[in-house]
């Protein structure tokens, strides 16, 4: 069960946004990721609980940030309920999309699990519903993912396979790289792996 923490920062000016302390693990029905977020002053600022089925589809998502809450799942595309800080108003949403995304590293791993790309495959288009900070506002985004490189590194414990993805935002053409090893993000825009207590899980 990988456990550790990421530091998060603004992708434009590198302003620190806080840390995400996580643990995750594959299970008999898929994969689960749970994390707690703290802001730069160390105060609790939110949480992520994401569960995928064996095909990489989100069967349960719960996000909390600034007292806003989102609960969602892959139902008729993706469906969610967003609740305001007072708890008096809840709005439902549904979009014919493949999965969810957001600032958490969990969503990068989830998208990679959903697509299951191989190095010789062409780029694959995916539609995602992004929940943007700090109020978890939903926004539909279209991306293209390609697995451009796969390398295996020798370590003291076991070989470590690192996948490099090229992710393109189809509305702007902006591209960036994401490096994953199993269910851990090694590097991505706005994300730095600061500590990892146990090795990444190896997916089948």
mmCIF file of C-alpha atoms in Angstrom:
data_model
loop_
_atom_site.group_PDB
_atom_site.id
_atom_site.type_symbol
_atom_site.label_atom_id
_atom_site.label_comp_id
_atom_site.label_asym_id
_atom_site.label_seq_id
_atom_site.Cartn_x
_atom_site.Cartn_y
_atom_site.Cartn_z
ATOM 1 C CA UNK A 1 0.000 0.000 0.000
ATOM 2 C CA UNK A 2 1.837 3.126 -1.187
ATOM 3 C CA UNK A 3 1.765 5.903 1.381
ATOM 4 C CA UNK A 4 3.403 9.318 1.286
ATOM 5 C CA UNK A 5 2.772 12.927 0.408
ATOM 6 C CA UNK A 6 2.876 15.294 -2.540
ATOM 7 C CA UNK A 7 3.523 19.020 -2.534
ATOM 8 C CA UNK A 8 1.169 21.037 -4.737
ATOM 9 C CA UNK A 9 1.925 24.374 -6.359
ATOM 10 C CA UNK A 10 0.438 26.766 -8.885
ATOM 11 C CA UNK A 11 1.472 25.751 -12.399
ATOM 12 C CA UNK A 12 1.883 29.377 -13.514
ATOM 13 C CA UNK A 13 3.867 31.110 -10.771
ATOM 14 C CA UNK A 14 4.806 28.080 -8.596
ATOM 15 C CA UNK A 15 3.075 29.511 -5.526
ATOM 16 C CA UNK A 16 2.843 26.715 -2.899
ATOM 17 C CA UNK A 17 -0.732 25.467 -2.524
ATOM 18 C CA UNK A 18 -0.142 22.935 0.249
ATOM 19 C CA UNK A 19 0.392 19.197 0.601
ATOM 20 C CA UNK A 20 -1.620 16.064 -0.093
ATOM 21 C CA UNK A 21 -1.011 13.131 2.263
ATOM 22 C CA UNK A 22 -2.203 9.918 0.654
ATOM 23 C CA UNK A 23 -2.423 6.171 0.733
ATOM 24 C CA UNK A 24 -3.709 3.955 -2.056
ATOM 25 C CA UNK A 25 -3.927 0.307 -2.996
ATOM 26 C CA UNK A 26 -5.384 -2.077 -5.555
ATOM 27 C CA UNK A 27 -8.075 -4.420 -4.306
ATOM 28 C CA UNK A 28 -10.273 -7.249 -5.546
ATOM 29 C CA UNK A 29 -12.655 -4.834 -7.257
ATOM 30 C CA UNK A 30 -10.214 -2.209 -8.544
ATOM 31 C CA UNK A 31 -8.207 0.565 -6.850
ATOM 32 C CA UNK A 32 -8.781 3.105 -4.078
ATOM 33 C CA UNK A 33 -7.036 6.362 -3.206
ATOM 34 C CA UNK A 34 -7.620 8.324 0.005
ATOM 35 C CA UNK A 35 -5.920 11.588 0.945
ATOM 36 C CA UNK A 36 -6.033 14.569 3.264
ATOM 37 C CA UNK A 37 -4.992 18.036 2.101
ATOM 38 C CA UNK A 38 -3.356 20.773 4.140
ATOM 39 C CA UNK A 39 -2.741 24.376 3.100
ATOM 40 C CA UNK A 40 0.701 26.076 3.264
ATOM 41 C CA UNK A 41 0.101 26.998 6.924
ATOM 42 C CA UNK A 42 -0.566 23.364 7.825
ATOM 43 C CA UNK A 43 -4.328 23.628 8.328
ATOM 44 C CA UNK A 44 -6.659 20.962 6.951
ATOM 45 C CA UNK A 45 -8.132 22.127 3.645
ATOM 46 C CA UNK A 46 -9.874 19.148 2.091
ATOM 47 C CA UNK A 47 -9.925 15.465 1.260
ATOM 48 C CA UNK A 48 -10.139 13.027 -1.650
ATOM 49 C CA UNK A 49 -11.673 9.545 -1.689
ATOM 50 C CA UNK A 50 -11.689 7.880 -5.101
ATOM 51 C CA UNK A 51 -12.508 4.255 -5.901
ATOM 52 C CA UNK A 52 -12.169 2.682 -9.361
ATOM 53 C CA UNK A 53 -13.530 -0.600 -10.651
ATOM 54 C CA UNK A 54 -11.286 -3.132 -12.404
ATOM 55 C CA UNK A 55 -11.774 -1.292 -15.728
ATOM 56 C CA UNK A 56 -10.659 2.047 -14.259
ATOM 57 C CA UNK A 57 -14.121 3.604 -14.086
ATOM 58 C CA UNK A 58 -14.948 5.773 -11.035
ATOM 59 C CA UNK A 59 -17.427 3.853 -8.921
ATOM 60 C CA UNK A 60 -17.226 6.342 -6.044
ATOM 61 C CA UNK A 61 -15.791 9.835 -5.675
ATOM 62 C CA UNK A 62 -15.979 12.121 -2.671
ATOM 63 C CA UNK A 63 -14.204 15.480 -2.667
ATOM 64 C CA UNK A 64 -14.179 18.068 0.110
ATOM 65 C CA UNK A 65 -12.680 21.564 -0.177
ATOM 66 C CA UNK A 66 -13.478 24.852 1.553
ATOM 67 C CA UNK A 67 -16.583 23.189 3.046
ATOM 68 C CA UNK A 68 -17.866 22.327 -0.439
ATOM 69 C CA UNK A 69 -18.527 18.660 -1.153
ATOM 70 C CA UNK A 70 -18.868 16.614 -4.328
ATOM 71 C CA UNK A 71 -20.024 13.009 -4.565
ATOM 72 C CA UNK A 72 -20.002 11.286 -7.912
ATOM 73 C CA UNK A 73 -19.774 8.066 -9.889
ATOM 74 C CA UNK A 74 -19.815 6.736 -13.431
ATOM 75 C CA UNK A 75 -23.573 6.535 -14.063
ATOM 76 C CA UNK A 76 -24.938 7.343 -17.542
ATOM 77 C CA UNK A 77 -21.598 8.994 -18.295
ATOM 78 C CA UNK A 78 -20.610 10.650 -15.030
ATOM 79 C CA UNK A 79 -23.062 11.913 -12.435
ATOM 80 C CA UNK A 80 -22.420 13.994 -9.337
ATOM 81 C CA UNK A 81 -24.029 15.997 -6.539
ATOM 82 C CA UNK A 82 -22.337 19.201 -5.352
ATOM 83 C CA UNK A 83 -23.278 20.609 -1.955
ATOM 84 C CA UNK A 84 -22.566 24.154 -0.745
ATOM 85 C CA UNK A 85 -20.865 24.950 2.598
ATOM 86 C CA UNK A 86 -24.184 25.578 4.382
ATOM 87 C CA UNK A 87 -25.499 22.163 3.357
ATOM 88 C CA UNK A 88 -28.825 23.687 2.328
ATOM 89 C CA UNK A 89 -28.374 23.589 -1.442
ATOM 90 C CA UNK A 90 -27.330 20.620 -3.552
ATOM 91 C CA UNK A 91 -27.055 20.655 -7.322
ATOM 92 C CA UNK A 92 -26.941 17.561 -9.496
ATOM 93 C CA UNK A 93 -24.932 17.218 -12.678
ATOM 94 C CA UNK A 94 -24.584 14.668 -15.439
ATOM 95 C CA UNK A 95 -22.311 14.761 -18.493
ATOM 96 C CA UNK A 96 -21.604 12.122 -21.154
ATOM 97 C CA UNK A 97 -17.951 11.915 -20.100
ATOM 98 C CA UNK A 98 -15.565 9.068 -19.284
ATOM 99 C CA UNK A 99 -14.402 10.035 -15.778
ATOM 100 C CA UNK A 100 -13.506 12.856 -13.385
ATOM 101 C CA UNK A 101 -10.379 14.948 -12.951
ATOM 102 C CA UNK A 102 -9.042 17.703 -10.707
ATOM 103 C CA UNK A 103 -5.894 18.902 -8.972
ATOM 104 C CA UNK A 104 -5.307 15.686 -7.005
ATOM 105 C CA UNK A 105 -2.632 13.307 -8.350
ATOM 106 C CA UNK A 106 -5.251 10.567 -7.955
ATOM 107 C CA UNK A 107 -6.978 11.682 -11.135
ATOM 108 C CA UNK A 108 -3.847 11.285 -13.265
ATOM 109 C CA UNK A 109 -3.475 7.697 -12.105
ATOM 110 C CA UNK A 110 -7.191 7.090 -12.618
ATOM 111 C CA UNK A 111 -7.125 8.384 -16.199
ATOM 112 C CA UNK A 112 -4.091 6.262 -17.021
ATOM 113 C CA UNK A 113 -5.859 3.205 -15.558
ATOM 114 C CA UNK A 114 -8.965 3.949 -17.593
ATOM 115 C CA UNK A 115 -7.103 4.330 -20.896
ATOM 116 C CA UNK A 116 -4.557 1.489 -20.439
ATOM 117 C CA UNK A 117 -2.344 2.833 -23.203
ATOM 118 C CA UNK A 118 0.635 1.025 -24.701
ATOM 119 C CA UNK A 119 3.781 2.707 -26.046
ATOM 120 C CA UNK A 120 2.912 1.865 -29.662
ATOM 121 C CA UNK A 121 -0.706 3.066 -29.453
ATOM 122 C CA UNK A 122 -1.905 6.310 -31.005
ATOM 123 C CA UNK A 123 -3.028 9.191 -28.802
ATOM 124 C CA UNK A 124 -6.451 8.654 -27.243
ATOM 125 C CA UNK A 125 -9.052 11.330 -26.677
ATOM 126 C CA UNK A 126 -10.877 11.397 -23.349
ATOM 127 C CA UNK A 127 -13.630 13.657 -21.981
ATOM 128 C CA UNK A 128 -13.442 14.429 -18.255
ATOM 129 C CA UNK A 129 -15.377 16.501 -15.749
ATOM 130 C CA UNK A 130 -12.891 18.629 -13.791
ATOM 131 C CA UNK A 131 -13.713 19.977 -10.334
ATOM 132 C CA UNK A 132 -11.785 23.212 -9.932
ATOM 133 C CA UNK A 133 -10.521 24.648 -6.674
ATOM 134 C CA UNK A 134 -11.438 26.166 -4.329
ATOM 135 C CA UNK A 135 -15.203 25.615 -4.676
ATOM 136 C CA UNK A 136 -15.197 22.366 -6.696
ATOM 137 C CA UNK A 137 -16.943 23.970 -9.662
ATOM 138 C CA UNK A 138 -17.517 21.397 -12.452
ATOM 139 C CA UNK A 139 -16.092 21.976 -15.937
ATOM 140 C CA UNK A 140 -16.013 19.568 -18.882
ATOM 141 C CA UNK A 141 -12.596 19.213 -20.526
ATOM 142 C CA UNK A 142 -11.338 17.242 -23.509
ATOM 143 C CA UNK A 143 -7.815 15.839 -23.412
ATOM 144 C CA UNK A 144 -5.585 13.657 -25.546
ATOM 145 C CA UNK A 145 -3.312 11.124 -23.832
ATOM 146 C CA UNK A 146 -0.375 9.280 -25.366
ATOM 147 C CA UNK A 147 2.132 6.941 -23.718
ATOM 148 C CA UNK A 148 5.357 8.202 -25.267
ATOM 149 C CA UNK A 149 7.978 6.340 -23.228
ATOM 150 C CA UNK A 150 8.295 3.381 -20.859
ATOM 151 C CA UNK A 151 11.505 2.688 -18.975
ATOM 152 C CA UNK A 152 12.392 0.102 -16.336
ATOM 153 C CA UNK A 153 14.874 1.102 -13.644
ATOM 154 C CA UNK A 154 16.738 -1.240 -11.311
ATOM 155 C CA UNK A 155 16.185 -0.563 -7.600
ATOM 156 C CA UNK A 156 17.211 -2.252 -4.345
ATOM 157 C CA UNK A 157 13.759 -3.840 -4.007
ATOM 158 C CA UNK A 158 12.373 -4.620 -7.470
ATOM 159 C CA UNK A 159 12.455 -3.190 -10.993
ATOM 160 C CA UNK A 160 10.597 0.135 -11.231
ATOM 161 C CA UNK A 161 8.692 0.826 -14.444
ATOM 162 C CA UNK A 162 8.147 4.507 -15.258
ATOM 163 C CA UNK A 163 5.607 5.582 -17.879
ATOM 164 C CA UNK A 164 5.799 9.015 -19.497
ATOM 165 C CA UNK A 165 2.517 10.352 -20.858
ATOM 166 C CA UNK A 166 2.017 13.369 -23.078
ATOM 167 C CA UNK A 167 -1.250 15.071 -22.185
ATOM 168 C CA UNK A 168 -2.758 17.656 -24.522
ATOM 169 C CA UNK A 169 -5.598 20.026 -23.658
ATOM 170 C CA UNK A 170 -7.671 19.936 -26.834
ATOM 171 C CA UNK A 171 -9.226 23.372 -26.306
ATOM 172 C CA UNK A 172 -5.881 25.200 -26.096
ATOM 173 C CA UNK A 173 -3.347 22.756 -27.557
ATOM 174 C CA UNK A 174 -1.233 23.091 -24.399
ATOM 175 C CA UNK A 175 0.868 19.994 -23.731
ATOM 176 C CA UNK A 176 2.578 18.659 -20.636
ATOM 177 C CA UNK A 177 4.254 15.479 -19.452
ATOM 178 C CA UNK A 178 3.146 13.181 -16.651
ATOM 179 C CA UNK A 179 5.445 10.507 -15.195
ATOM 180 C CA UNK A 180 3.777 7.604 -13.388
ATOM 181 C CA UNK A 181 5.039 4.447 -11.749
ATOM 182 C CA UNK A 182 2.210 2.097 -10.883
ATOM 183 C CA UNK A 183 -0.185 4.101 -8.726
ATOM 184 C CA UNK A 184 2.237 6.896 -7.830
ATOM 185 C CA UNK A 185 2.795 10.177 -9.685
ATOM 186 C CA UNK A 186 6.526 10.819 -9.898
ATOM 187 C CA UNK A 187 6.174 14.225 -11.544
ATOM 188 C CA UNK A 188 3.497 16.318 -13.228
ATOM 189 C CA UNK A 189 2.696 20.029 -13.557
ATOM 190 C CA UNK A 190 1.968 21.438 -10.104
ATOM 191 C CA UNK A 191 2.780 18.125 -8.380
ATOM 192 C CA UNK A 192 5.980 16.970 -6.671
ATOM 193 C CA UNK A 193 6.363 13.642 -4.879
ATOM 194 C CA UNK A 194 8.040 14.610 -1.605
ATOM 195 C CA UNK A 195 7.924 11.342 0.322
ATOM 196 C CA UNK A 196 7.020 7.725 -0.420
ATOM 197 C CA UNK A 197 7.135 5.229 2.432
ATOM 198 C CA UNK A 198 6.447 2.109 0.357
ATOM 199 C CA UNK A 199 6.958 1.241 -3.333
ATOM 200 C CA UNK A 200 4.203 1.837 -5.910
ATOM 201 C CA UNK A 201 1.701 -0.908 -6.542
ATOM 202 C CA UNK A 202 2.204 -2.966 -9.683
ATOM 203 C CA UNK A 203 -0.948 -3.280 -11.768
ATOM 204 C CA UNK A 204 -1.655 -6.347 -13.855
#
